[in-house]
Structure formats: structure tokens, C-alpha cells
Short mmCIF file of C-alpha atoms in Angstrom, two decimals:
data_model
loop_
_atom_site.label_atom_id
_atom_site.label_comp_id
_atom_site.label_asym_id
_atom_site.label_seq_id
_atom_site.Cartn_x
_atom_site.Cartn_y
_atom_site.Cartn_z
CA MET N 96 -6.44 -122.53 144.10
CA ALA N 97 -6.59 -124.74 146.96
CA PHE N 98 -10.00 -126.60 147.74
CA ASP N 99 -11.20 -127.95 151.13
CA ALA N 100 -12.36 -131.64 151.65
CA LEU N 101 -16.43 -131.95 151.57
CA THR N 102 -18.90 -133.83 151.64
CA LEU N 103 -21.46 -134.31 149.45
CA THR N 104 -25.07 -135.42 149.82
CA CYS N 105 -26.53 -134.41 146.91
CA PHE N 106 -25.24 -137.55 144.55
CA LYS N 107 -28.02 -139.43 144.42
CA ALA N 108 -28.05 -143.68 142.98
CA TYR N 109 -28.92 -142.52 138.88
CA ASP N 110 -28.22 -138.56 139.26
CA ILE N 111 -27.39 -135.66 141.50
CA ARG N 112 -30.20 -134.25 143.23
CA GLY N 113 -30.10 -131.85 146.77
CA ARG N 114 -31.56 -129.44 148.63
CA LEU N 115 -30.42 -125.39 147.87
CA GLY N 116 -27.62 -123.82 149.26
CA ASP N 117 -26.02 -126.71 151.87
CA GLU N 118 -26.85 -129.30 149.71
CA LEU N 119 -25.97 -128.01 145.88
CA ASN N 120 -24.82 -124.78 145.25
CA GLU N 121 -22.44 -123.53 142.30
CA ASP N 122 -19.44 -124.03 144.00
CA ILE N 123 -20.65 -127.41 144.55
CA ALA N 124 -21.91 -127.33 140.72
CA TYR N 125 -18.30 -126.32 139.68
CA ARG N 126 -16.59 -128.61 141.66
CA ILE N 127 -18.85 -131.65 139.58
CA GLY N 128 -18.03 -129.80 136.74
CA ARG N 129 -14.53 -129.95 137.06
CA ALA N 130 -14.80 -133.83 138.63
CA PHE N 131 -16.93 -135.18 135.65
CA ALA N 132 -14.36 -133.39 133.24
CA GLU N 133 -11.46 -135.21 134.57
CA VAL N 134 -13.19 -138.65 135.12
CA LEU N 135 -14.42 -138.63 131.60
CA GLY N 136 -11.12 -136.88 130.38
CA ALA N 137 -14.17 -134.95 128.16
CA LYS N 138 -13.24 -132.69 125.67
CA ARG N 139 -16.93 -131.53 125.19
CA VAL N 140 -19.75 -131.85 127.27
CA VAL N 141 -22.99 -130.50 126.92
CA ILE N 142 -25.08 -128.59 129.16
CA GLY N 143 -28.92 -128.10 129.14
CA ARG N 144 -30.96 -127.46 131.70
CA ASP N 145 -34.46 -126.69 133.00
CA VAL N 146 -36.95 -124.07 134.05
CA ARG N 147 -36.06 -123.49 137.09
CA PRO N 148 -34.93 -119.89 139.00
CA THR N 149 -31.71 -121.15 139.79
CA SER N 150 -30.77 -123.75 136.66
CA GLU N 151 -29.50 -121.22 134.88
CA SER N 152 -26.10 -119.84 137.40
CA LEU N 153 -25.96 -123.88 138.37
CA ALA N 154 -25.24 -124.68 134.60
CA ASN N 155 -22.96 -121.83 134.22
CA ALA N 156 -20.81 -122.93 137.46
CA VAL N 157 -21.01 -126.23 136.39
CA ALA N 158 -19.80 -124.61 132.63
CA ARG N 159 -16.95 -122.44 134.22
CA GLY N 160 -15.74 -125.81 135.95
CA LEU N 161 -15.98 -127.72 132.79
CA MET N 162 -13.86 -124.97 130.94
CA ALA N 163 -11.50 -125.08 133.77
CA CYS N 164 -10.21 -128.29 132.34
CA GLY N 165 -10.27 -126.71 128.85
CA VAL N 166 -13.38 -128.49 128.10
CA GLU N 167 -15.91 -127.02 125.23
CA VAL N 168 -18.96 -126.63 126.27
CA LEU N 169 -22.06 -127.50 124.01
CA ASP N 170 -24.90 -125.14 125.83
CA LEU N 171 -28.38 -125.76 124.61
CA GLY N 172 -30.13 -123.38 126.95
CA LEU N 173 -33.59 -124.45 127.76
CA SER N 174 -34.42 -127.60 127.32
CA GLY N 175 -35.39 -131.36 128.45
CA THR N 176 -33.29 -133.96 129.17
CA GLU N 177 -34.16 -135.82 126.94
CA GLU N 178 -32.36 -132.95 124.32
CA THR N 179 -29.13 -133.45 126.15
CA TYR N 180 -29.30 -137.14 125.83
CA PHE N 181 -29.36 -136.51 122.57
CA ALA N 182 -27.19 -133.50 121.44
CA THR N 183 -24.79 -135.99 123.65
CA THR N 184 -24.40 -138.41 120.90
CA HIS N 185 -25.76 -136.53 117.97
CA LEU N 186 -22.89 -134.22 118.57
CA GLY N 187 -20.50 -136.12 119.26
CA ALA N 188 -19.77 -135.28 122.80
CA ASP N 189 -17.76 -137.00 125.54
CA GLY N 190 -20.37 -136.41 127.99
CA GLY N 191 -23.70 -134.35 128.34
CA ILE N 192 -24.89 -132.64 131.82
CA CYS N 193 -29.15 -131.66 132.27
CA VAL N 194 -29.40 -129.36 135.30
CA THR N 195 -32.59 -130.25 136.51
CA ALA N 196 -35.03 -130.99 139.30
CA SER N 197 -38.02 -132.46 137.53
CA HIS N 198 -40.72 -132.65 140.27
CA ASN N 199 -38.71 -132.14 142.83
CA PRO N 200 -39.67 -128.84 145.68
CA MET N 201 -38.96 -125.63 144.59
CA ASP N 202 -36.01 -125.82 146.75
CA TYR N 203 -34.06 -128.68 145.40
CA ASN N 204 -32.48 -128.87 142.01
CA GLY N 205 -30.03 -131.35 140.61
CA MET N 206 -28.17 -133.13 137.42
CA LYS N 207 -28.74 -135.69 134.75
CA MET N 208 -25.36 -137.28 133.63
CA VAL N 209 -24.51 -139.24 130.76
CA ARG N 210 -20.79 -139.95 128.97
CA ALA N 211 -19.83 -140.27 125.63
CA GLY N 212 -22.62 -142.01 123.51
CA SER N 213 -25.07 -141.03 125.91
CA ALA N 214 -24.91 -144.18 128.20
CA PRO N 215 -25.62 -143.78 131.51
CA ILE N 216 -23.94 -142.99 134.91
CA GLY N 217 -24.69 -144.44 137.89
CA LYS N 218 -22.91 -145.22 141.00
CA ALA N 219 -21.15 -148.73 139.00
CA ASP N 220 -20.08 -146.31 136.09
CA GLY N 221 -18.31 -142.99 136.88
CA MET N 222 -20.76 -141.37 139.26
CA ALA N 223 -18.82 -142.99 142.85
CA GLU N 224 -15.33 -141.67 141.25
CA ILE N 225 -16.98 -138.22 140.04
CA GLN N 226 -18.80 -137.71 143.66
CA ALA N 227 -15.05 -138.92 144.82
CA LEU N 228 -13.13 -136.16 143.10
CA ALA N 229 -15.51 -133.83 143.81
CA GLU N 230 -15.15 -134.01 147.69
CA SER N 231 -11.59 -134.33 147.63
CA GLY N 232 -11.25 -131.17 146.01
CA GLY N 233 -7.94 -132.78 144.67
CA PHE N 234 -8.46 -131.52 141.02
CA ALA N 235 -5.66 -131.45 138.03
CA ALA N 236 -4.05 -127.61 137.09
CA GLU N 237 -6.20 -125.52 135.49
CA VAL N 238 -5.77 -125.44 131.24
CA GLY N 239 -6.84 -122.89 129.34
CA GLY N 240 -8.89 -123.66 125.70
CA GLY N 241 -11.88 -123.86 127.59
CA ARG N 242 -15.27 -122.10 125.84
CA VAL N 243 -18.84 -122.10 126.00
CA VAL N 244 -20.82 -122.65 122.28
CA ASP N 245 -24.32 -122.29 121.16
CA ALA N 246 -26.12 -125.32 120.38
CA SER N 247 -29.62 -124.23 120.78
CA ASP N 248 -30.21 -125.39 117.01
CA THR N 249 -29.20 -128.66 117.62
CA ARG N 250 -32.79 -128.86 118.63
CA ALA N 251 -34.17 -129.00 114.67
CA ALA N 252 -32.50 -132.32 114.75
CA TYR N 253 -33.61 -133.94 118.10
CA VAL N 254 -37.21 -133.59 116.25
CA GLU N 255 -36.05 -134.99 113.15
CA LYS N 256 -35.25 -138.16 114.77
CA LEU N 257 -38.25 -137.76 117.05
CA LEU N 258 -40.30 -138.16 113.61
CA LYS N 259 -38.85 -140.96 113.12
CA PHE N 260 -40.65 -142.72 115.54
CA VAL N 261 -43.84 -141.94 113.98
CA GLU N 262 -45.76 -143.32 110.83
CA ILE N 263 -47.58 -140.29 109.76
CA ASP N 264 -49.84 -141.57 107.40
CA ALA N 265 -50.95 -143.75 109.95
CA LEU N 266 -52.45 -140.89 111.95
CA LYS N 267 -55.64 -139.96 112.22
CA PRO N 268 -57.15 -136.17 113.16
CA LEU N 269 -56.98 -136.69 117.05
CA LYS N 270 -57.85 -133.97 119.70
CA ILE N 271 -54.93 -134.12 121.89
CA LEU N 272 -55.04 -132.00 125.12
CA VAL N 273 -51.46 -131.25 125.89
CA ASN N 274 -50.49 -130.04 129.58
CA ALA N 275 -46.70 -128.87 129.98
CA GLY N 276 -46.76 -127.58 133.61
CA ASN N 277 -45.06 -125.05 133.01
CA GLY N 278 -42.34 -126.80 132.80
CA ALA N 279 -39.49 -127.07 130.10
CA ALA N 280 -41.66 -129.12 127.91
CA GLY N 281 -43.42 -125.89 125.76
CA PRO N 282 -40.72 -125.07 123.06
CA SER N 283 -39.61 -128.21 122.54
CA PHE N 284 -43.13 -129.55 121.61
CA ASP N 285 -43.86 -126.40 119.94
CA ALA N 286 -40.57 -127.26 117.62
CA LEU N 287 -42.31 -131.30 117.71
CA ALA N 288 -45.58 -129.98 116.63
CA GLU N 289 -44.69 -127.85 113.84
CA GLY N 290 -42.81 -130.66 112.21
CA LEU N 291 -45.50 -132.77 112.40
CA ALA N 292 -47.38 -129.85 110.28
CA ALA N 293 -45.03 -129.42 108.16
CA SER N 294 -45.21 -133.66 107.27
CA GLY N 295 -48.70 -133.62 106.92
CA SER N 296 -50.19 -134.40 110.68
CA PRO N 297 -53.69 -133.70 110.78
CA LEU N 298 -53.24 -134.07 114.97
CA GLN N 299 -54.78 -131.11 116.41
CA PHE N 300 -53.21 -130.12 120.00
CA VAL N 301 -55.05 -127.66 122.86
CA ARG N 302 -52.07 -126.42 125.08
CA MET N 303 -52.32 -126.00 128.69
CA HIS N 304 -49.96 -124.34 131.51
CA HIS N 305 -47.59 -123.99 128.62
CA GLU N 306 -45.17 -121.25 128.88
CA PRO N 307 -42.08 -122.10 131.20
CA ASP N 308 -41.99 -120.67 134.65
CA GLY N 309 -39.60 -121.37 137.02
CA ARG N 310 -41.95 -119.95 139.53
CA PHE N 311 -44.16 -122.93 138.64
CA PRO N 312 -47.57 -120.51 139.57
CA ASN N 313 -49.84 -123.94 138.42
CA GLY N 314 -47.72 -126.35 140.85
CA ILE N 315 -44.62 -128.68 140.81
CA PRO N 316 -45.19 -130.51 137.33
CA ASN N 317 -45.99 -133.69 138.56
CA PRO N 318 -48.78 -135.48 137.36
CA LEU N 319 -48.08 -139.00 139.56
CA LEU N 320 -49.29 -137.35 142.09
CA ASP N 321 -53.34 -137.92 142.43
CA GLU N 322 -53.63 -134.53 143.52
CA ASN N 323 -52.10 -132.84 140.34
CA GLN N 324 -54.18 -135.19 137.88
CA PRO N 325 -57.29 -133.35 138.11
CA VAL N 326 -56.80 -130.18 136.51
CA THR N 327 -55.61 -132.25 133.16
CA ALA N 328 -58.23 -134.46 133.29
CA ASP N 329 -61.03 -131.92 133.43
CA ALA N 330 -59.47 -129.55 130.89
CA VAL N 331 -59.62 -133.08 128.08
CA VAL N 332 -63.60 -133.29 129.09
CA ALA N 333 -63.70 -129.89 128.92
CA GLU N 334 -62.08 -129.59 125.24
CA SER N 335 -63.56 -132.53 124.02
CA ALA N 336 -60.16 -133.80 123.13
CA ASP N 337 -59.28 -137.54 122.32
CA MET N 338 -56.73 -137.58 125.20
CA GLY N 339 -54.38 -136.30 127.13
CA VAL N 340 -50.92 -136.19 127.84
CA ALA N 341 -48.97 -134.17 130.58
CA TRP N 342 -45.11 -133.85 131.70
CA ASP N 343 -43.25 -133.57 134.36
CA GLY N 344 -40.92 -130.47 134.85
CA ASP N 345 -37.69 -132.22 132.57
CA PHE N 346 -40.58 -134.12 130.49
CA ASP N 347 -38.20 -137.05 130.58
CA ARG N 348 -41.90 -139.15 131.83
CA CYS N 349 -45.14 -138.34 130.47
CA PHE N 350 -48.96 -139.62 131.67
CA PHE N 351 -52.04 -140.17 129.66
CA PHE N 352 -55.35 -139.12 129.85
CA ASP N 353 -58.46 -141.22 128.07
CA HIS N 354 -61.18 -138.70 126.56
CA GLU N 355 -63.17 -139.23 129.83
CA GLY N 356 -60.34 -137.78 131.80
CA GLY N 357 -59.20 -140.73 132.94
CA PHE N 358 -56.15 -141.16 134.19
CA ILE N 359 -53.75 -144.56 132.82
CA PRO N 360 -51.38 -145.59 135.19
CA GLY N 361 -48.45 -146.33 133.74
CA GLU N 362 -48.00 -150.14 133.52
CA TYR N 363 -50.86 -150.68 131.37
CA VAL N 364 -48.42 -147.58 129.50
CA VAL N 365 -45.77 -149.92 128.96
CA ALA N 366 -48.08 -152.51 128.16
CA LEU N 367 -49.54 -150.88 125.32
CA LEU N 368 -45.95 -149.35 123.94
CA ALA N 369 -44.62 -152.67 123.88
CA GLU N 370 -47.32 -153.82 121.69
CA ALA N 371 -46.87 -150.61 119.31
CA PHE N 372 -43.08 -152.14 118.75
CA LEU N 373 -44.03 -155.65 118.47
CA ALA N 374 -46.36 -155.13 116.38
CA LYS N 375 -43.22 -152.91 113.82
CA GLU N 376 -40.76 -155.73 114.96
CA ALA N 377 -41.66 -158.99 115.49
CA GLY N 378 -40.12 -161.22 117.71
CA ALA N 379 -38.32 -158.01 119.90
CA LYS N 380 -36.92 -157.89 123.20
CA ILE N 381 -39.03 -155.91 125.67
CA ILE N 382 -37.70 -154.99 129.10
CA HIS N 383 -39.62 -154.07 132.55
CA ASP N 384 -39.12 -153.26 135.10
CA PRO N 385 -40.41 -156.23 138.49
CA ARG N 386 -42.79 -154.11 140.22
CA ILE N 387 -46.24 -154.30 138.18
CA ILE N 388 -45.59 -156.82 135.38
CA TRP N 389 -48.64 -159.27 134.68
CA ALA N 390 -49.99 -157.00 132.05
CA THR N 391 -46.88 -156.32 129.85
CA GLN N 392 -45.80 -160.37 130.35
CA ALA N 393 -49.32 -160.96 128.87
CA VAL N 394 -48.55 -159.01 125.57
CA VAL N 395 -45.59 -159.28 125.11
CA SER N 396 -46.35 -163.63 125.43
CA LYS N 397 -49.47 -162.84 123.15
CA MET N 398 -47.19 -161.19 120.13
CA GLY N 399 -44.03 -163.27 120.16
CA GLY N 400 -41.71 -161.29 121.79
CA GLU N 401 -39.72 -161.31 124.74
CA ALA N 402 -40.06 -160.34 127.86
CA ILE N 403 -37.24 -159.65 129.91
CA GLN N 404 -36.79 -158.05 133.93
CA SER N 405 -34.57 -155.18 134.74
CA GLN N 406 -33.72 -153.52 138.28
CA CYS N 407 -35.39 -150.45 138.36
CA GLY N 408 -33.85 -147.03 137.50
CA HIS N 409 -32.77 -145.29 134.70
CA SER N 410 -28.89 -146.53 134.49
CA ASN N 411 -29.57 -150.12 135.08
CA ILE N 412 -32.36 -150.24 132.71
CA LYS N 413 -30.47 -148.02 129.87
CA GLN N 414 -27.68 -150.81 130.46
CA VAL N 415 -29.69 -153.53 130.10
CA MET N 416 -31.34 -152.06 126.61
CA ARG N 417 -27.75 -151.46 125.35
CA ASP N 418 -26.44 -155.35 127.11
CA THR N 419 -29.63 -156.94 124.82
CA GLY N 420 -30.48 -154.92 122.05
CA ALA N 421 -34.09 -154.67 123.48
CA VAL N 422 -36.42 -152.48 121.16
CA TYR N 423 -38.31 -150.79 124.40
CA GLY N 424 -37.73 -150.83 128.11
CA GLY N 425 -40.58 -149.43 130.15
CA GLU N 426 -40.79 -147.96 134.06
CA MET N 427 -44.77 -148.11 135.43
CA SER N 428 -43.05 -144.64 137.03
CA ALA N 429 -43.69 -143.18 133.43
CA HIS N 430 -40.06 -143.55 132.22
CA HIS N 431 -40.29 -145.08 128.72
CA TYR N 432 -36.96 -146.04 127.29
CA PHE N 433 -35.92 -146.53 122.82
CA ARG N 434 -33.23 -148.64 121.59
CA ASP N 435 -33.59 -146.48 118.56
CA PHE N 436 -33.13 -143.14 120.83
CA MET N 437 -29.69 -143.90 122.37
CA ALA N 438 -31.45 -146.54 124.55
CA CYS N 439 -32.78 -143.62 126.51
CA ASP N 440 -36.10 -141.87 128.05
CA SER N 441 -37.76 -139.97 126.39
CA GLY N 442 -41.56 -138.26 127.45
CA MET N 443 -42.63 -136.85 123.65
CA ILE N 444 -41.66 -140.67 121.96
CA PRO N 445 -44.30 -142.22 124.10
CA TRP N 446 -47.35 -139.64 123.15
CA LEU N 447 -46.47 -140.41 119.75
CA LEU N 448 -46.45 -143.97 119.55
CA VAL N 449 -49.84 -143.81 121.53
CA ALA N 450 -51.99 -141.41 119.19
CA GLU N 451 -50.35 -144.05 116.60
CA LEU N 452 -52.08 -146.29 118.16
CA VAL N 453 -55.04 -144.87 118.34
CA SER N 454 -55.27 -144.35 114.88
CA ARG N 455 -54.14 -147.47 113.86
CA ARG N 456 -56.74 -149.72 116.28
CA GLY N 457 -59.73 -147.54 115.86
CA GLU N 458 -60.41 -147.61 119.66
CA SER N 459 -60.50 -145.23 122.23
CA LEU N 460 -57.40 -145.25 124.54
CA LYS N 461 -59.70 -145.82 127.30
CA ASP N 462 -60.81 -149.23 125.38
CA LEU N 463 -57.30 -150.25 124.75
CA VAL N 464 -56.41 -150.52 128.21
CA ALA N 465 -60.28 -151.65 129.66
CA GLU N 466 -59.23 -155.38 128.82
CA LEU N 467 -55.60 -154.83 130.32
CA ARG N 468 -57.07 -152.76 133.64
CA SER N 469 -59.74 -155.50 134.23
CA SER N 470 -57.80 -158.89 133.58
CA TYR N 471 -54.46 -157.22 135.65
CA PRO N 472 -56.08 -155.15 138.34
CA SER N 473 -53.40 -153.47 140.54
CA SER N 474 -52.66 -150.93 143.40
CA GLY N 475 -50.46 -148.51 141.98
CA GLU N 476 -47.78 -147.61 143.90
CA ARG N 477 -48.36 -147.43 147.48
CA ASN N 478 -44.93 -145.84 149.59
CA PHE N 479 -44.28 -145.99 153.37
CA ARG N 480 -41.81 -144.16 155.93
CA VAL N 481 -40.47 -146.97 158.28
CA ASP N 482 -36.83 -146.46 160.34
CA ASP N 483 -35.43 -149.80 158.87
CA ALA N 484 -36.21 -151.20 155.48
CA LYS N 485 -34.52 -153.90 155.29
CA ALA N 486 -36.06 -155.61 158.65
CA MET N 487 -39.16 -154.73 157.51
CA ILE N 488 -38.93 -156.25 154.32
CA ALA N 489 -37.06 -159.33 156.05
CA LYS N 490 -41.04 -159.21 157.94
CA ILE N 491 -42.95 -159.29 155.09
CA ASP N 492 -40.87 -162.23 153.70
CA ALA N 493 -41.75 -164.41 156.72
CA GLU N 494 -45.31 -163.83 156.55
CA TYR N 495 -45.67 -164.25 152.89
CA GLY N 496 -42.85 -166.15 151.61
CA PRO N 497 -42.90 -169.14 152.71
CA LYS N 498 -46.46 -169.92 150.96
CA ALA N 499 -45.20 -168.37 147.53
CA ASP N 500 -45.02 -169.93 144.53
CA ALA N 501 -42.15 -168.55 143.18
CA ARG N 502 -40.03 -165.35 144.71
CA ASP N 503 -37.69 -162.76 142.61
CA GLU N 504 -35.23 -160.61 144.11
CA THR N 505 -33.93 -158.63 140.98
CA ASP N 506 -34.95 -155.51 142.85
CA GLY N 507 -36.54 -156.31 145.86
CA LEU N 508 -38.52 -158.71 146.90
CA SER N 509 -40.99 -159.89 144.76
CA LEU N 510 -43.60 -163.06 145.84
CA SER N 511 -45.66 -164.67 143.34
CA PHE N 512 -49.11 -166.99 144.08
CA SER N 513 -51.26 -168.51 142.09
CA ASP N 514 -53.38 -165.45 142.02
CA TRP N 515 -51.99 -162.25 143.15
CA ARG N 516 -48.16 -160.84 143.76
CA PHE N 517 -46.30 -158.32 144.95
CA ASN N 518 -42.88 -156.44 145.17
CA LEU N 519 -41.44 -154.77 148.13
CA ARG N 520 -38.42 -152.46 147.61
CA ALA N 521 -37.06 -150.02 149.17
CA SER N 522 -36.70 -146.25 147.51
CA ASN N 523 -33.38 -145.92 146.11
CA THR N 524 -33.97 -141.99 145.93
CA GLU N 525 -36.25 -141.43 149.32
CA PRO N 526 -36.58 -142.96 152.40
CA LEU N 527 -39.55 -145.13 151.83
CA LEU N 528 -40.79 -148.78 151.35
CA ARG N 529 -42.46 -148.98 147.85
CA LEU N 530 -44.93 -151.51 147.74
CA ASN N 531 -46.89 -153.00 144.74
CA ILE N 532 -49.95 -155.42 144.31
CA GLU N 533 -51.02 -156.92 141.74
CA SER N 534 -53.80 -159.90 140.71
CA LYS N 535 -55.11 -161.85 137.74
CA ALA N 536 -59.14 -160.46 137.31
CA ASP N 537 -59.70 -159.75 141.38
CA ALA N 538 -59.68 -156.10 142.02
CA ALA N 539 -60.92 -157.06 145.75
CA LEU N 540 -58.01 -159.25 146.19
CA VAL N 541 -55.62 -156.45 145.33
CA GLN N 542 -57.52 -154.45 148.26
CA GLU N 543 -57.68 -156.94 150.19
CA LYS N 544 -53.99 -158.20 150.14
CA LEU N 545 -53.28 -154.25 150.05
CA ALA N 546 -55.29 -154.42 153.59
CA GLU N 547 -52.72 -156.74 155.21
CA MET N 548 -49.78 -155.65 154.25
CA GLN N 549 -50.16 -152.28 155.49
CA ALA N 550 -51.28 -153.79 158.55
CA LEU N 551 -48.13 -155.46 158.90
CA ILE N 552 -46.17 -152.71 158.05
CA ALA N 553 -48.66 -150.08 160.38
CA GLY N 554 -47.93 -152.64 163.25
#
């Protein structure tokens, strides 16, 4: 069978993501499956999928492409991205693909991919070759022997792995509200909750929007958006819960709410998890991204750890995790990475660790982050659509660069001053300029500098 050459726009820096129909369809998914198998020389590949209506058909198309190369496809069925990561290593597969659009709009879908050992695949380490072959259609001849194997029973081993991250005896009888957003999290959470109960955990759970439903009757699950947070916040208060947890569609990110319904920004969660690990492993390395850094660096310094900065993006942080042996890495966008979870991200491990930390400290989640929030207030990430991101960064640099005490270009432009700093970077996945500002104990200064920079960008 001959294939016409195509230009595929669904390949991004870290994953595959595209509008259904023209950018991503079953024919393209089939090509991706074949290219993945050929580039990696894969013989066994894990496939998982989220709850979107098109995810099953796209996963089936990927499987057909893999089988055309003689691959044994290990099918997880409905599952989270992190379950694909886990199963790839646990089953000794040559790679894994999760068909998911996470929190993207309804008319999108995508894929997240790893190679053997759940190692990341990005533009610099395999993605470009997969894209080139999928576009050219210059595949080798089909071979026999491909088949699909039901691997959904891998979830039991996944739960067993998660339980190793928490000391059950340290847990107090906290009441936790969980919002699965009608995404893929529900069944996986239920399996974990059963494992916790069987191990003697006293945690109590209140579930909302728990049933997987790809129509997303309660909205696309993206708790990072301000407008999506009140539904979880209000439920936490109504249920008198000790804290709330909400996930995105493929639950590789989780978001926290305190007992008063207050949303906990991701940068403070990174600092909390750094504390949790350093309490267990003195002197450990902690990875953070360059957007908001001072709270995490302060905690790591206080506890005798080593803070290491990485570029944003899961493929970058996973590689730094592997290179340095860091026990934990976190992004303010709510991606959290764990050395003992194949250096991959998980949306289930963070809330387990936070529940344990709250139990050990005997303080509310609100109290745990209160000092961090007052000592290192931040703007949160502000996004701007601009015609030329590179030119705008140069404009900001010309204004502030000469007055800065320090500059860093790990990812975008970071300039630090005596009592405030900012990071400005172009998005790797959208046509946006992303700005983050923080200060030392001066929330008014954050707002002042934010107004200044907004005016510069607008002008």
C-alpha cells in the first residue's frame, strides 16, 4: 500500500495534539503507529486512552499501525497517562502511547509517548524522526505476527506502586473531596482507594463528577482555569472536607483546595512536595522549573537539599531527573515527577503525599502554605497573545535587563532584582507569551510590576 506525503501539524514539542478531522484522524493515527514502531524498533507497545469519544477509535488505529509492524499491543483500555508510563516499564515494553487530549477543547485529541523504560520522547529524542516517517509514508513492508493483548489487569500493580509512596500508619482520618471532572480518573482512583482501605488507611473520600463521560457534562476538566475552580471549592466547603483534589482529563495533573475552598497555586505545591521528600531523604536533589522559584528554593535550602533548575516541559524535566537522580521534580503548572515512578509525572502520588504531610504536621493545608504565600507572593501565570514573541521578549529585556541583579535564560528570560523577579517565555504549545512575577513578601510590588509589564506588552 502506497502512502502520499503529508504535512502533519499535530506534532508538538512534547507530544501530539491536533484538531480532529484535518489535524488528527484515524489515517494519521495509523501512520503514527507505524512510524513509532519503526523508529523505535518496537516489538511490544503499551496503549492507553482517555474517555473522549474519539479516543477509542484513534487508539485502535494506532494499534493497527503497530500491528502492521508485527508489534504485540498491550491494551490498557480506559486509563490515565501515568498508567501508560507505569505499564511500559512494568511490562518491559519497548514503548507506550496514551491517546489523550487532556484538557484541550472537545474538537481536539492527541497522544503522549514514551520509549522503553518510560523514557521521554520529544523533538530532540525521537519525536522528529517519528514525525518525518509518518509524514513521508515511506514505511517498510508490512509483517505478520501483530496482535492485541488485554493488559487492563496491570492496574493492580500500578496501585501497589502508588501505595509505596505513602506511610499508611502516618495518615489521619482526613475527609478529602475528589473531583474527577468526568475524565479518566474515576476508575483508577477507585482502585487506589480500595488499596488504601485494604492497607488500613483512615482517609475518607467524597466523590464528585466521578463517572467517566467523554461528553464532559460538567465542562472540560481543567482545574487550572479560574472559572473552573468554584465548583470544587464550593463542594469542599459544603462537605466540610479537610481538602479537595481535582484532576484534568488524563489525571497527570492534580490541583489542591484547602478546607475553606481556597485554591493552592502550583508553585506552593512544589515547595510542599519538596519538603515531603526532603523529610524522608536528607540532602536529596529537587528539580523545579524557572517560572516561580523562590518558595521552593527557600524550602530546599532550609531542609538541606539541592535545588536544580530545568527547562519547562515534561520531556525536559524527565531527562534532568534521570541525569541527576533527583528524587522529585515539580512545575507550577501542576506536573509533578518522581524518581521512583520512572522519573515520570503522576496526578495520584501528589495528593497522597500532601495528605501524609497534613497528617504529620497536624496543620490544615491552608496553614501549611500560609507562610510560603506571604513570604513569596506571585502573580500566577499571565498569558498574552503577541505577533512576535521573540521581539516582545527583546523589548522587555531592553527595559529591565540593564537594571537586573541577575539574568537567566534556562527557559525564556528570567531577570532578578533585590526584591522581585520575573520569567517571560514563549509557549511551546500555543501562540502565547507567558509571564510570571514574584516578590519577597511584597504582594503590592507584584501587582505594580505586573501592571508595568502589561502596559509594555500592550503598547
